Each structure stands twice: as C-alpha cells, then as structure tokens.
CSV table of C-alpha atoms and ligand atoms in Angstrom, one decimal:
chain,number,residue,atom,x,y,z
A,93,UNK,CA,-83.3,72.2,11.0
A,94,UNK,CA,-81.1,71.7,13.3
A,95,UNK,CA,-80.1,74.8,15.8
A,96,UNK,CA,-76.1,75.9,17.1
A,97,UNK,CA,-75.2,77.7,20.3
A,98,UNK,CA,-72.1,78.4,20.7
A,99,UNK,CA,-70.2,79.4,24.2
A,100,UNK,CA,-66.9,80.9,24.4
A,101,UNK,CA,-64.9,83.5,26.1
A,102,UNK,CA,-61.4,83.3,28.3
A,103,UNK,CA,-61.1,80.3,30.4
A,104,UNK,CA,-63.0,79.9,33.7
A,105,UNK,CA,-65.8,82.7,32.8
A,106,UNK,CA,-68.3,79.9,32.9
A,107,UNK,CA,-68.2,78.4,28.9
A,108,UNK,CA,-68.5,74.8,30.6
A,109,UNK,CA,-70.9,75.8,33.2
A,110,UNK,CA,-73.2,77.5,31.3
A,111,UNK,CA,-73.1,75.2,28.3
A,112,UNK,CA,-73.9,72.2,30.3
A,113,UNK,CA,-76.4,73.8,32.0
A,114,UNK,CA,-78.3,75.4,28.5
A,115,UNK,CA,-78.2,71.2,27.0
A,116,UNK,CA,-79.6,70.0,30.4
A,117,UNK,CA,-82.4,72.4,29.7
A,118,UNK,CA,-83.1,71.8,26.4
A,119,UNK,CA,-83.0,68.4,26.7
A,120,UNK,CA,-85.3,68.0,29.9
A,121,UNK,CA,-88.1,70.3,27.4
A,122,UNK,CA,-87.9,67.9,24.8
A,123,UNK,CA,-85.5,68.5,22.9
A,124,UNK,CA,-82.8,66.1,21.4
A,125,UNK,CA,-79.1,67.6,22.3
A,126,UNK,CA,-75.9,67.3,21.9
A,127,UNK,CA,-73.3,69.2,23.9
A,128,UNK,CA,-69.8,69.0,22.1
A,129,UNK,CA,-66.8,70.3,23.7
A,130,UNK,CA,-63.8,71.3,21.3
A,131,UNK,CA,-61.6,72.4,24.7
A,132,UNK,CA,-58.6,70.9,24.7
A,133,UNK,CA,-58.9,71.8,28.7
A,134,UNK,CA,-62.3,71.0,29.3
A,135,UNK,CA,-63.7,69.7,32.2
A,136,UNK,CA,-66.5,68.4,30.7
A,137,UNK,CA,-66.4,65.2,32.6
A,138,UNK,CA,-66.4,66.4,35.7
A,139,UNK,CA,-69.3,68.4,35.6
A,140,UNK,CA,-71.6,65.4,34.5
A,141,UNK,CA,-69.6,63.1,36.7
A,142,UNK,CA,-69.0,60.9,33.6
A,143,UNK,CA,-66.4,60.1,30.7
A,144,UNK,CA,-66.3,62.1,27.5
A,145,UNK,CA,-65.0,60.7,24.0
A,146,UNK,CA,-64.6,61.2,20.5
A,147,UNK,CA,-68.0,59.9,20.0
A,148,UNK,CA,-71.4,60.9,21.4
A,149,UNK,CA,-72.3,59.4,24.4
A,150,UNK,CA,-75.7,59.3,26.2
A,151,UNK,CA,-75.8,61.4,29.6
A,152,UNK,CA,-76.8,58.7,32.4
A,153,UNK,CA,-80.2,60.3,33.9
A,154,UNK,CA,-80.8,63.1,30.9
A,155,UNK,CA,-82.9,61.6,28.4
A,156,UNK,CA,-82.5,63.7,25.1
A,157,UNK,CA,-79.1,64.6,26.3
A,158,UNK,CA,-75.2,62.9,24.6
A,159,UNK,CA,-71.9,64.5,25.0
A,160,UNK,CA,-68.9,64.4,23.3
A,161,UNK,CA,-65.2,65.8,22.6
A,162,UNK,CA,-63.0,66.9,19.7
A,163,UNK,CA,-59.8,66.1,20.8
A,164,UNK,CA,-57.3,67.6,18.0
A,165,UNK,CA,-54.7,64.9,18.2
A,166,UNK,CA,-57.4,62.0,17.8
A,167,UNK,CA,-58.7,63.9,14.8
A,168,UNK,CA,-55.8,64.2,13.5
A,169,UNK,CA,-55.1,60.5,13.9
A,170,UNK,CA,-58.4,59.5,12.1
A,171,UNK,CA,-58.9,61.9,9.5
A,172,UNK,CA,-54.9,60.0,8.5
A,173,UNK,CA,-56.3,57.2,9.0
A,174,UNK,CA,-59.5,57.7,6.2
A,175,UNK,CA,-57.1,59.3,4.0
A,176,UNK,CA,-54.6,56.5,3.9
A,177,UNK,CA,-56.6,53.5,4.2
A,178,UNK,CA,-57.4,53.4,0.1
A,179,UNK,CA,-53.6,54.5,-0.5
A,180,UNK,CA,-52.3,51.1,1.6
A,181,UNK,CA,-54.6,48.5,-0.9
A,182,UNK,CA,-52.6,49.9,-3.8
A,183,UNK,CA,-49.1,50.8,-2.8
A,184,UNK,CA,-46.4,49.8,-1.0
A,185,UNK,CA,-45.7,50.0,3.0
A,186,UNK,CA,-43.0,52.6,2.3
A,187,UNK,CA,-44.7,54.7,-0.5
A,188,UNK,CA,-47.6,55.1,2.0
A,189,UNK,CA,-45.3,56.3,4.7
A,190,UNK,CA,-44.1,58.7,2.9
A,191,UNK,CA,-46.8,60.2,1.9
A,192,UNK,CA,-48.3,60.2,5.7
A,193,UNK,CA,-45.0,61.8,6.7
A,194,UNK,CA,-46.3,64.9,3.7
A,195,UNK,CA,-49.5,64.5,6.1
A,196,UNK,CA,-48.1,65.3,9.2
A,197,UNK,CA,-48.2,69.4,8.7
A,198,UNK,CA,-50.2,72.1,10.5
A,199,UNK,CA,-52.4,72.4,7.5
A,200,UNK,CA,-53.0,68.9,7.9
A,201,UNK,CA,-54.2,69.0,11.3
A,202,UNK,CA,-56.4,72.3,11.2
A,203,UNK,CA,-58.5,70.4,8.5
A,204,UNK,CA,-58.6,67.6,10.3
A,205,UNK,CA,-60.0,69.4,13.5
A,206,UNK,CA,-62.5,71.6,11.2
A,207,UNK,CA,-63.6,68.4,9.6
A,208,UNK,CA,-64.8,66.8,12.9
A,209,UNK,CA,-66.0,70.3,13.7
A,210,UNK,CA,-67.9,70.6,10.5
A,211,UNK,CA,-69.1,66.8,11.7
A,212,UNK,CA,-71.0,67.9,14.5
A,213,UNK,CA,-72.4,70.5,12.5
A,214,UNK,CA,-74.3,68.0,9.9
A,215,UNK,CA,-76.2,65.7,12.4
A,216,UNK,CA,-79.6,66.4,11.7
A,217,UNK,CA,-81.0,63.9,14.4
A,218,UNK,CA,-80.4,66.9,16.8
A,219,UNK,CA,-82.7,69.5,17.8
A,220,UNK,CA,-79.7,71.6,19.2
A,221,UNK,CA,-75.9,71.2,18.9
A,222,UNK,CA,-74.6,73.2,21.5
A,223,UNK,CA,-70.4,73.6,21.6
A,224,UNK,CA,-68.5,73.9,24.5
A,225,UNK,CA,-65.5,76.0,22.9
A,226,UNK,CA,-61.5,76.4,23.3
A,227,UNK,CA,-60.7,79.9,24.8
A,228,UNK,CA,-61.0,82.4,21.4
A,229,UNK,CA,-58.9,82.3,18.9
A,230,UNK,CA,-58.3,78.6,18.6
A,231,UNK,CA,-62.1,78.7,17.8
A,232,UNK,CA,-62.1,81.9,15.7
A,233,UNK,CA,-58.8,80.1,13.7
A,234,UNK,CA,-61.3,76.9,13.0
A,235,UNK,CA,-64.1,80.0,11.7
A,236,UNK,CA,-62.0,81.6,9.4
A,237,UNK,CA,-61.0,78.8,7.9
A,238,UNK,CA,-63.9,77.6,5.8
A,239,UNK,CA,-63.6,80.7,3.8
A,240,UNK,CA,-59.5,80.2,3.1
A,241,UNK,CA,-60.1,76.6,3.1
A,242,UNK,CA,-63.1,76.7,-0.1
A,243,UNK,CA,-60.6,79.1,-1.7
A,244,UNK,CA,-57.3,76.9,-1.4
A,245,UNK,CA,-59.5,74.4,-2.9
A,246,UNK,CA,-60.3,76.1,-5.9
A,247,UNK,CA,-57.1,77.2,-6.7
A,248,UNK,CA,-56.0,73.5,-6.2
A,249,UNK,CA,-58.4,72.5,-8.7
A,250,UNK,CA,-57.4,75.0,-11.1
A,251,UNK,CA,-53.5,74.6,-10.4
A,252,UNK,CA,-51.8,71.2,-9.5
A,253,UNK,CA,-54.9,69.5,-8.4
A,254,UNK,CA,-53.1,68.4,-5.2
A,255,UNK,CA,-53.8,70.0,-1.6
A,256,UNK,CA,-51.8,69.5,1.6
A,257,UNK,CA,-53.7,65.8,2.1
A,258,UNK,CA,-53.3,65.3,-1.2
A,259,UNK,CA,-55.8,65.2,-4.6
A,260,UNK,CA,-58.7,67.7,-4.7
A,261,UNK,CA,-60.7,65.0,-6.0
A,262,UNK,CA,-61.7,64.0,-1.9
A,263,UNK,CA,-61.9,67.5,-1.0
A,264,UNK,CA,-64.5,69.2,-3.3
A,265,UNK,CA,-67.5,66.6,-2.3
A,266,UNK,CA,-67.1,68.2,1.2
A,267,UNK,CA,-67.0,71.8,0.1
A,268,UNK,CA,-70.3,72.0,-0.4
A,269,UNK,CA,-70.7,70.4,3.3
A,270,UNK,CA,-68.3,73.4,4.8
A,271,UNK,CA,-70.3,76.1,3.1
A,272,UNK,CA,-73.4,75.1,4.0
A,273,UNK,CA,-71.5,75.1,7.7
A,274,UNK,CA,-70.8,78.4,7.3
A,275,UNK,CA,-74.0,79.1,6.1
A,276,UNK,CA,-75.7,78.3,9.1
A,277,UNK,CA,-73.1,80.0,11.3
A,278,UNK,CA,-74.2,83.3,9.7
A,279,UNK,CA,-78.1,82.7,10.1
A,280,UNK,CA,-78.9,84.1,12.9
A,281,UNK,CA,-82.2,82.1,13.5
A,282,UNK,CA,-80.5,78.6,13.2
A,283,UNK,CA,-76.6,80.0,15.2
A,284,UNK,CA,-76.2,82.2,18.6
A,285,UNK,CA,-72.8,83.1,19.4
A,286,UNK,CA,-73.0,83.4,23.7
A,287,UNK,CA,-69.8,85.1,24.9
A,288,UNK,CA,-69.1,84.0,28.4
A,289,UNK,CA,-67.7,86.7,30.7
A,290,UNK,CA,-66.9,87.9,34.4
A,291,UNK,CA,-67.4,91.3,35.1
A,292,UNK,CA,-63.7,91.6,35.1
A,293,UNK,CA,-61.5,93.7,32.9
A,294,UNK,CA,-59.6,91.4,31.0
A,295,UNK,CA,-62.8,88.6,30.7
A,296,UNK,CA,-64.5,92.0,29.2
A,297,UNK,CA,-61.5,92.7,26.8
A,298,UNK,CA,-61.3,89.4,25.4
A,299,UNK,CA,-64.9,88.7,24.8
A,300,UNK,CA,-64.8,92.5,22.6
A,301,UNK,CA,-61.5,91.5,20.9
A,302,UNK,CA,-63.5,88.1,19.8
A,303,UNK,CA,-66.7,89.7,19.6
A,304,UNK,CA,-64.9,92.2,16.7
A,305,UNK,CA,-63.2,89.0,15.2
A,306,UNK,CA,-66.8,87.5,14.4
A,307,UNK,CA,-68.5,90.3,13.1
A,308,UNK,CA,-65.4,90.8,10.7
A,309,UNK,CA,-66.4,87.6,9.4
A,310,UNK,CA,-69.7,88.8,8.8
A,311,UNK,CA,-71.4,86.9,11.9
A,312,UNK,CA,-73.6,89.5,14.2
A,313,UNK,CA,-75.6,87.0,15.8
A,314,UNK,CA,-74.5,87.6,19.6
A,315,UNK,CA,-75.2,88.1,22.9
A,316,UNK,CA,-73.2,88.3,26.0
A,317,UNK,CA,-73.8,86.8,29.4
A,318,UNK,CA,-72.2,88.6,32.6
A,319,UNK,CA,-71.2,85.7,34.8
A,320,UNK,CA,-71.1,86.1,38.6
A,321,UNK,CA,-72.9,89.1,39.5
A,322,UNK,CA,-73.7,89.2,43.2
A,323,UNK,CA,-77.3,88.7,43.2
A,324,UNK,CA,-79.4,91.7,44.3
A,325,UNK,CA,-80.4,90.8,48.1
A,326,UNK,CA,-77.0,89.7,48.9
A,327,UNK,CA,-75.5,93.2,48.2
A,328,UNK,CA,-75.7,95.0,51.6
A,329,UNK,CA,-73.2,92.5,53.1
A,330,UNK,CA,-70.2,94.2,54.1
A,331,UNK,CA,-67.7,91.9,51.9
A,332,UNK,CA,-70.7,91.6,48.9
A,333,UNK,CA,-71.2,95.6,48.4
A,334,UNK,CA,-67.0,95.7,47.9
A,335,UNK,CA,-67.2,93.2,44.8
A,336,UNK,CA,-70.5,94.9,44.2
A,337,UNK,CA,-69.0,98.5,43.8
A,338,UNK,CA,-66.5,96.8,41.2
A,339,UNK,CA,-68.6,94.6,39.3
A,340,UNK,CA,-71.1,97.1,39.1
A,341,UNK,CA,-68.7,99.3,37.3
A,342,UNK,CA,-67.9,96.6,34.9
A,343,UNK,CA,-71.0,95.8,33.7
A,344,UNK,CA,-71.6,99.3,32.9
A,345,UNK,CA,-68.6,99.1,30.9
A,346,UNK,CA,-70.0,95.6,29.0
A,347,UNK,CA,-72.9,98.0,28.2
A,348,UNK,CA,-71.1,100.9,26.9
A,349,UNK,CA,-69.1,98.0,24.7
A,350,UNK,CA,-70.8,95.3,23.5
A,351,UNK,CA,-73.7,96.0,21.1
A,352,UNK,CA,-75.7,92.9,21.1
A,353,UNK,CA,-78.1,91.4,23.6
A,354,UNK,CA,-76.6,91.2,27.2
A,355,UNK,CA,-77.9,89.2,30.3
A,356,UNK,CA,-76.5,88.5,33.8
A,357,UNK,CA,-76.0,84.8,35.5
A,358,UNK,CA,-75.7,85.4,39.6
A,359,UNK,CA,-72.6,84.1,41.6
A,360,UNK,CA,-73.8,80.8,43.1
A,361,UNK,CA,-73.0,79.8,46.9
A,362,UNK,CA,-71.8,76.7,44.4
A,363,UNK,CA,-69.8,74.9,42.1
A,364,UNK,CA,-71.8,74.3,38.8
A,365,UNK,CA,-71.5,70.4,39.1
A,366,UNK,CA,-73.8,67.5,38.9
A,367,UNK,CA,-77.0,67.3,37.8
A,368,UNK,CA,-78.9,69.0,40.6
A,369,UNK,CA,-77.2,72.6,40.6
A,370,UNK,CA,-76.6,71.8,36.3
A,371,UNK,CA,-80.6,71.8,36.1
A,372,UNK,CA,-81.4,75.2,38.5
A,373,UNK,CA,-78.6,77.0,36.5
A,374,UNK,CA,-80.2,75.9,33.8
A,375,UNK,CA,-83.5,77.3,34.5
A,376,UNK,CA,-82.1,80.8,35.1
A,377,UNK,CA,-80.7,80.7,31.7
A,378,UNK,CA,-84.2,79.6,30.6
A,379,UNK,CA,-85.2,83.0,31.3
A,380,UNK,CA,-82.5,84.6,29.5
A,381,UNK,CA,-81.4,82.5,26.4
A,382,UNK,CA,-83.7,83.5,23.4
A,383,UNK,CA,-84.0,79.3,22.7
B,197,LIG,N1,-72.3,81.7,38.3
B,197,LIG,C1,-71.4,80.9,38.9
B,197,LIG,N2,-71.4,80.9,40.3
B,197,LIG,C2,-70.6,80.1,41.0
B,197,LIG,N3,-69.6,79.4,40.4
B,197,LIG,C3,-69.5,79.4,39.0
B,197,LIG,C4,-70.4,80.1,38.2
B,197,LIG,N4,-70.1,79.9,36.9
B,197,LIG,C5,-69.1,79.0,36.9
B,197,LIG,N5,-68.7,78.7,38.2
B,197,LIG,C6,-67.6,77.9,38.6
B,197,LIG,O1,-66.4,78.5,38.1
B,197,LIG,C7,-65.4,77.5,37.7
B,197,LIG,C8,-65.1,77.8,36.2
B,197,LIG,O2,-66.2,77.5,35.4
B,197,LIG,P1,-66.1,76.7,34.0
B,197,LIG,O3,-67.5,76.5,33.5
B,197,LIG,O4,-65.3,75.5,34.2
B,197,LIG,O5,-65.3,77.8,33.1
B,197,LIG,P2,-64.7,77.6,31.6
B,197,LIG,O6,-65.3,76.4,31.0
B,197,LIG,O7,-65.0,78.9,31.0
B,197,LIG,O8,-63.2,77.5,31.8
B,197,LIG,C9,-66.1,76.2,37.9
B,197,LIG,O9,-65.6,75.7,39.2
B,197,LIG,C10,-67.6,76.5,38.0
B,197,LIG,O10,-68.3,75.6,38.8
B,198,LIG,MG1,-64.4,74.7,30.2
C-alpha cells in the first residue's frame, strides 16, 4: 500500500527543501516516488533544475523519482472540462454555457482542487507519495473538506439530487474514493504529517496553530522538524553562539509545545539546490524520518 508524507508549515521553513530531499532518498533506496507539490508558490523547479506540470514527470538523473504540480486554476479548468464534455453531445452551445457559468463558484473550484488532490492519493504504482504543501490553511481547508464534502453529498442525494457541479449521480462513485483518502490520512502507519519549522517564534506558532487544526480532525500522526539549527561545532563562533543563544531558546519552546516526535535539520553553508546538496540533505533526514 502505498505510503503519504506530507510537509507543511509557513513559507520558507524548508517544506520544499526538505520534501525534495526525503523523495531523492527514497527513491535512490529503491523505492518508486512521487513528489507532488500543491504550492501555488512553489519553487519546485528550481530546486531540480527542471519543469514541473500538471502531470508526473520523470526526474532526469533520479531513477524511481517523477514530480508534479496541482495548480488550482488548471484543475479547475479540467475537472469543467470532464464535467461538460457529455453535457455538449446532447445540448445546445448556449444551454452548456450556462450551466458552466453555475460552475464557475468557489465550491466549484475547492472540489476541483481536492479531486486532483485525492488523485495523487489513488496511484498505487507508488511506493511513497510525498506532497510538497501550500502554507497551512489552504491545505488544512482541502483536509476538512472530505468530511463536509461526503455529507453535502448525502444530503444532495436525499434532497434535490443536484450539487454545486450538478447531479449527485457523478459524485457518489467517488465518495467512496475520498473516504478511503481520508482513511489513509488518519492511519498513522500508511500517513506522516512533517511540520516544517525555524526555530523562530512565529514559524513555531503556526506549525502549533496547524498542528491543533489536524488533531481536531482526528489526525495525531506528527512530527516536527526544527530547520536551521546551527550545527554543534560551529557554535563557539562569535556571530554563531548569538543565533545560538536564540534558537536554543526556541527549540526548548517547540519541546514544551508540540507533543509528537521532534528532530533538528542543521543550517547549511548552502542553498538546498540541485541534485548534489538534494541527496546529502537527504541522507540527514535518513537518520531522522521514521520511513
Ligand atoms: N537547512 C537549511 N540550510 C540552509 N538553507 C536552507 C535550509 N533549508 C532550506 N534552506 C533554504 O531556505 C530557502 C527556503 O526554503 P524552501 O524549501 O524553499 O522553503 P518553503 O518551501 O517552506 O517555502 C531556500 O533558499 C532553501 O535552499
Ligand atoms: Mg516551497
């Protein structure tokens, strides 16, 4: 069965870096990978100095290894498109436009992202699926919504039969599909949620406010990584023991706070780009990631 990591945390704590770095691992051991990024800001790219798109594309030089991006807009655009396409055989150009206009909603859209979402989930050619996440609560919104989304279902089926993209007839086939999504996010030997964060106060407060989030929605399986930390040698430098004395402070706070597992990443004299500094992250977290 195929296995989930998920990074998030505020932006430029790492999510990118660290994912990357966890999928170049995995896949060097063996196993097949995909790394999915659902940020509409995310650099993905860059770091493996190649292009991401909508679909999954093979890493040039990582065997095991594709990447790929869930672009909201694009969803939006294709989950129409699937919708539609029957509707055009049967009626007219302006009955169809109309009802795309009905389309064109938030609702609409959210369930068009959480479809490709849920997408990626059910790909059982993959050993891992490892996603690259939006800061918080865009991907905590996209969480919650299975739940509301099975219940507007029902009470479409029980009411008017109709949903915001239109009959339930289309819907309930994938229901069981979004549950079983769910399901997996919950099950903590198949899911790990990795909050990114610097040991920084307001990194710190919004990986606790998201942490809180996901165990409201019943889902305890998470650790934390600290980001950054000065490694240990380095700390008798003049300018090093200053940062030091302050991120040594925070981390004691991320301790007194968060109540899962908690590991530290060092500050590297580098950028986490290309494939050489991807892979010796990626051996650190080795050490650390239970995967
Ligand atoms: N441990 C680290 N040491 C040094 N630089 C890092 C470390 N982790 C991340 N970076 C750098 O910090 C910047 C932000 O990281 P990124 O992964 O893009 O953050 P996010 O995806 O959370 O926005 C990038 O330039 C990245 O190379
Ligand atoms: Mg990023």
């Amino acid at each position: 069965m195929t296995k989930f990591l998920f990074f998030s945390g505020k932006g430029g704590v790492g999510k990118t870096s660290l994912s990357s770095s966890a999928a170049v691992m995995l896949a060097q051991r063996g196993e097949k990978t995909l790394l999915v990024t659902t940020d509409p800001a995310s650099n993905l790219g860059d770091v493996f100095h190649q292009s991401v798109g909508l679909l999954a594309t093979p890493v040039v030089g990582v065997d095991n290894l594709y990447i790929q991006e869930i672009d909201p807009v694009e969803s939006l655009r294709l989950y129409k498109e699937r919708a539609l396409a029957p509707l055009r055989e049967l009626f007219p150009e302006d009955v169809v436009r109309s009802i795309e206009e009905k389309m064109s909603g938030p609702c609409t859209e959210e369930i068009a992202t959480f479809d490709q979402f849920i997408a990626c989930m059910h790909q059982p050619d993959y050993d891992y699926v490892i996603f690259d996440t939006a800061p918080t609560g865009h991907t905590l919104r996209l969480l919650e919504l299975p739940g509301s989304w099975s219940a507007h279902i029902e009470m479409s089926a029980q009411g008017t039969g109709q949903t915001c993209i239109g009959g339930v007839e289309a819907l309930t086939a994938s229901k069981k599909q979004y549950d079983q999504a769910v399901q997996a996010l919950r099950d903590g030997n198949r899911t790990q949620f990795v909050f990114v964060t610097r040991p920084d106060r307001i990194a710190i407060q919004e990986m606790m406010r998201s942490s809180k989030e996901l165990q409201k929605l019943n889902i305890d399986n998470q650790m934390a990584i600290v980001n950054g930390v000065i490694p240990e040698e380095d700390r008798d430098h003049p300018y090093a023991a200053r940062r030091w004395a302050v991120q040594s402070k925070y981390l004691a706070q991320v301790q007194a706070v968060f109540t899962g597992r908690i590991v530290e990443i060092p500050l590297y004299p580098d950028d986490v780009v290309g494939l050489d500094n991807i892979s010796e992250v990626g051996r650190d977290l080795a050490h650390v990631l239970a995967v």
